[in-house]
Amino acid sequence: MGGRTGVWREKLALLSSARAGRWCTDMSLVAVPYYQKQHKHFDQSYRNIHTRYLLDEYAAKRRASTQASSGSASVRQSSRAASGPAVGGTVCRLCAKRVGAALQEEEEQERQRRYQSVVASYGEAKRQRFLRELAQLEEDVHLARSHAQGQLDKHAVQHMVADRLAWERYSFKEERMSRAPEILVRLRSHTVWEKMSVKLCFTVQGFPTPVVQWYKDGSLICQAAEPGRSRIESKYGVHTLEINRANFDDTATYSAVATNGLGQVSTNAAVVVRRFRGDQEPFRSVGLPVGLPLPSVIPYMHFDVQFLEKFGVTFRREGETVTLKCTLLVTPDLKRVQPRAEWYHDGVLVKESKWTEMFFGEGQACLSFSHLNKDDEGLYTLRILSRGGVSEHSAFLFVRDADPLVTGAPGAPMDLRCHDANRDYVIVTWKPPNTTTESPVIGYFIDRCEVGTNSWVQCNDAPVKVCQYPVTGLHEGRSYTFRVRAVNNAGISRPSRVSEAVAALDPIDLERLQDAHLEGHKGIVISQDEQEGEVQIPAPPTNVHASEISRTHVVLSWDPPAPRGKEPLSYFIEKSIVGSGTWQRVNAQTAVRSPRYAVFDLAEGKPYVFRVLSANKHGISDPSEITPPIQAQDTIAKPSAPGRVLASRNTKTSVVVQWDPPKHEEDLLGYYVDCAVAGSNVWEPCNHKPIGYNRFVVHGLTTGEQYVFRVKAVNPVGTSENSQESDIIKVQAALTVPSHPYGITLLNCDGRSMTLGWKVPKYSGGSAILGYYVDKREAQHENWHEVSSSPFKERVLTVDGLTEGSSYEFRIAAANVAGIGQPSDPSQLFKCEAWTMAEPGPAYDLTFCEVRNTSLVMLWKAPMYSGSSPVSGYFVDYREEDSGEWITINEAPTANRYLKVCDLHQGGTYVFRVRAVNASGVGKPSDTSQPVLMEARPGTKEVSAGVDEQGNIYLGFECQEMTDASHFTWCKSYEDIADDGRFRVETAGDHSKLVLKNPGKEDVGTYSVSVSDTDGVSSSFVLDAEELERLMALSNEIKNPTVPLKSELAYEIFDKGQVRFWLQAEPLSASASYRFIINDREVSDGEKHRIKCDRSTGLIEMVMDRFTIENEGTYTVQINDGKAKNQSSLVLIGDAFKAILDKAEFQRKEFLRKQGPHFAEYLRWDVTEECDVRLMCKVANTKKETVFKWLKDDVLYETEKMPDLERGICELLIPKLSKKDCGEYKATLKDDRGHDVSVLEVAGKVYDDMVLAMSRVCGASASPLKILCTPEGIRLQCFMKYFTEEMKANWYHKDAKIASSEHMRTGGSEQTAWLQICEPTEKDKGKYTFEIFDGKDKHQRSLDLSGQAFDEALADFQQLKAAAFAEKNRGKFMGGLPDVVTIMEGKTLNLTCTVSGNPDPEVVWFKNDKNIEISEHFSVKVEQAKYVSMTIKGVTSEDSGKYSISVKNKYGGEKIDVTVSVYKHGEKIPEAVLPQEAKPKLLPASASAPAN
């Protein structure tokens, strides 16, 4: 036993030395959870490269051992073979074993030496490579330090030289005499919002330079006490105290004391810090959240970092991709040394993962998300760290739910985490989704997936109501990922983001490992179980307790027994209802290996006690101590609703919402905030992931819209009830100090004073500007002096008390209720000398409105200095911002102080100036305006014109970007409207109307409106005479109302001949009245005139049963409905009345006719697809006795079958219509109720229309033209369903119509139309077209008879012509010979026939196909080359046989066979058979026959 233990330890030591690199690092992991840090969550190839290398070495050793064993076996066989003859076949096994063991031991030692050599070589190579890389890195760092130090030294020397030169210049310019401190610009009080920065400034002069100290409520301010809270600066006599992120405690009186050897002065100001209601603000829409960790490593270089472009508040949806990017300017720009960039998500450092990717370099820092989930929502902060400090930027990323798989299903859960992982157990927690627009969540399903597979298994059968679930049944050593799905009444949500992989391992196993060192610097790792000795049956577990209690399950936890022994442990759990005295084993089927177990299926309301037993292969321990009674119940409840909700202004698109925490906030996970447009009751979620603080900035709101907010709290059990709604708040920017004025211009100077003008700040801070503070300083002086301690209201100021000939510069600061804004940049130097030029001074206050893509309106104010004569006009110049050449817009001076500039380039940037003109010439140009970008603002609205409900004409404008300081300014011809007698301005919220009190022609003109304290919102409207007339007409209609009519008075004739007069107005009130007037006489409702009115629809009607000649005249309806009136008239006189009367009488007769059998539709016709004419009619009101007949020209027209009157349709088919079918066709109906007749005359135009209709069918069915050659020439044919020469058919040759002639004849048959070209020649080549006209369309078929087609047709024609000539002139029989002749022996036989041919044919007789020799017995005679006869004298029986005669010339001939039968005298005469004329057989022409 001891030997085996020693061998095992030696092998383990060898393995540990081979794994030196791994074990050295693994020993440090004893202090951290093994299952979280050491286990790599891969599939079956989870081992790392070094481990696989060791396993390969181990496999090689096994193979070598197997080969050694086989080698020793061969040695033993050889030794047996060698010793066999000596010992008579006996083998020495002991010797063979010793030899084999020795060989194996030697080979093992050799392999160990080789292996150790390889390991040593590998380690040495790795160490040398590391040393080389380290040396290279040190060299790079040294070079970077040297370069950076050189740059810093260079900059330091430059700054030192510049400071020295500046001091020398200052010492020469300043007065050398000593003087006590004097405060030139005193401190000013400020009121700011919490978390804003505030800067206190004052200016002091004196010599020697005074020493300044700052006090807060009498206590000296020390920057070192709170680093970063405040900053004190002193530069060129201007001393500043800047308080960063002021809080409520910074509200105090601040004093500044300046002291030198000649005296002391002081100034003080109050700082008031206002705060939002609520105590906490850990996060803001911008700025770094409180509590970000300080960086552990800061780059040793000093970098100046400026953000050029920043990512803003971002809105995305789950499943999308997004990149948060900042563009940076880093100074100095070193390739090898860079500041460090860190990203934080809600204060937690972001690390790269499969969901996120970070990039920093090339002047930008990016954080990319490949697949967004709601887990990614939150505040993201970019921090750039160096020795120079921290530069940071923050913005919120909102992630909305993806579209649900089922309409109405909830969003996916989020923030899925795994806790307390063990061998077969893990606890999964998550956060619930926001269900603002969906039904509440009723539970969750948890799924698990083993790493390396794609198979998801649902862990729970019924939905879990709490956001926490213990997952059991895991396999030890395997890794798992989890996901959760929410369930509501509509369906199941999308799954949450997959959790991080977690391994099913016991974290206590690593704690039981110990490092043991052996001799020779070898070490092994042994388990504490091996030192506990031999433990058979384990001890019972200890510390059994309930670590988690809920309504559905209880989680039991315990400590493993000590000692536990070497054997694997498992546990059994037993439960018992308190007082029952019986125990029931919970996990009887499967043992538990983790010291934790979730017990389900507990009876509700009953207390239980539990105990746990340990077990190994030797047996089961005694039970543990019994737990205290435990009852399955929810230990936490849903939180109560949050308290009061307050909303306050933040920016133009965001609002700050804060609330009081709920009274019961057990295990609170956070809050959800919802918003709704005031009055809509349509709620939308503001955040999609619970926030853990009670203040939130809601972004993405509509400027100027009014909203209400509510909040609900969230914990693992669910969400609370909604809080009370906040007060209605309008989305506007919060109040701040105004921006600085700009465009300071010198308007006039008399040598002792200067008149200045400037432009209002671009941003007023959200409240009206109360005034301006103006500072001045003389040239070459650095100290500023207040012009006045009180603010100036106007933007034109005359500064007195100046020294003539001196130069001054000025700066201006604006003030509102929030405080004094930053001063403007110093103006240019203005020299104080009197203006005496004859030309006018500069115009000033250039402003722009109605900026669109290609046009704008420019306004300015008249010069303060007019020169020697009044200003008569202005020139306006412009140029592109980067161009140097000015272009004058107007050729002649304009007398107006406004001008609309058009035809500018969209997207271009322009600057403008104005030059005033008087009799002396063109004056000094104004200051160049600010650059104007030619681009219409998104969502630009225009002025609209209309008429209100009272009939007032108005111009309206709406602006959603208004602030508290904004107001509408209406102008006519760009001059403020001051005539209150003609106009009235009505403003409500973000809408303003200019009402015309007494509209008239003098109101025609251009009206404009502008909204102050916005980004140039303005518009104009040209009210011309035509538009004013339209509005006045509409106004008159409203002031003098009429009952609107949907339709004027009209008539309608009913089927029985009744006449209905009616009109329809808009719906009438119950008190509305009406009158019918005929020929100035009112008629009332009665038998002759049935009158009624439906006030709900406004329909008024009158029905007259019998309309006669007496009813001619004028019909009028008058309507009164309150103040509204209207009437409508209808004049029925003369032809108009006669037409109505005739139609009414016709309708009456028609009604009577339809009482018996009648034609619902009279005779009509159409043409079938077979080109037959079909007559049709429809009958109605028939019965069995009704008789139907077809007549043609009053003669009964017989048809194959009688019409089916039950179908109501009767048809008569006229096949292949022709002239003979013309006539009068009648259809008659008759029974005892009456009769009816329908007549159709098929003649004239009707017949022509029928032919055209047949032409349409035939033309559509016409085939392509075919070529047919005849002996007479070439024939072109077109086949169709039917053809008659009455159709409008024409032939064309080369687009010229062909007239029938001897050379070209046209014609046709029933189904064919043809063109015969007789004796064709080359002139007949070309395109031939056959055309049928159907009265509307032309149906054409064409053929190109030229080229090969013509040649082939011509050849065929010539061949046929020759064949016809030959056929005409060849030798042929004209008749006379019978086919059989019977004659009695001794008689004379004469066979005679007539022949023809040109030239005369040759006649040859044959007997039995042999030539007959002419003799006395046989004689042949030909007379006139026409009559041929053969005579046989004295006929004998030998003369019986077949006789043939051949008639042939050069064109061919014929041959006739005659059978002669000779019978003897006295024999029975053969039966007489009527002889038939012998049929000739054709003989071919001779080869030498000429072709004609």
PDB file of C-alpha atoms in Angstrom, residues 1251-1260 1288-1290 1330-1341:
ATOM      1  CA  VAL A1251     -71.588  43.946 -91.441  1.00  0.00           C
ATOM      2  CA  LEU A1252     -69.069  46.075 -89.530  1.00  0.00           C
ATOM      3  CA  ALA A1253     -69.575  43.944 -86.424  1.00  0.00           C
ATOM      4  CA  MET A1254     -69.009  40.802 -88.511  1.00  0.00           C
ATOM      5  CA  SER A1255     -65.942  42.520 -89.946  1.00  0.00           C
ATOM      6  CA  ARG A1256     -64.662  42.969 -86.420  1.00  0.00           C
ATOM      7  CA  VAL A1257     -64.998  39.245 -85.658  1.00  0.00           C
ATOM      8  CA  CYS A1258     -63.645  38.187 -89.030  1.00  0.00           C
ATOM      9  CA  GLY A1259     -60.792  40.635 -88.903  1.00  0.00           C
ATOM     10  CA  ALA A1260     -59.747  39.302 -85.508  1.00  0.00           C
ATOM     11  CA  LYS A1288     -65.022  47.019 -96.253  1.00  0.00           C
ATOM     12  CA  ALA A1289     -62.001  45.017 -97.388  1.00  0.00           C
ATOM     13  CA  ASN A1290     -59.083  46.419 -99.413  1.00  0.00           C
ATOM     14  CA  PHE A1330     -55.050  42.948 -96.694  1.00  0.00           C
ATOM     15  CA  GLU A1331     -57.252  45.228 -94.587  1.00  0.00           C
ATOM     16  CA  ILE A1332     -60.728  44.888 -93.106  1.00  0.00           C
ATOM     17  CA  PHE A1333     -62.290  47.975 -91.512  1.00  0.00           C
ATOM     18  CA  ASP A1334     -64.899  47.389 -88.785  1.00  0.00           C
ATOM     19  CA  GLY A1335     -65.981  51.004 -88.441  1.00  0.00           C
ATOM     20  CA  LYS A1336     -63.515  51.643 -85.627  1.00  0.00           C
ATOM     21  CA  ASP A1337     -60.365  49.613 -86.065  1.00  0.00           C
ATOM     22  CA  LYS A1338     -58.463  48.360 -89.054  1.00  0.00           C
ATOM     23  CA  HIS A1339     -57.503  44.680 -89.090  1.00  0.00           C
ATOM     24  CA  GLN A1340     -54.491  44.179 -91.320  1.00  0.00           C
ATOM     25  CA  ARG A1341     -52.460  41.203 -92.479  1.00  0.00           C
TER      26      ARG A1341
END
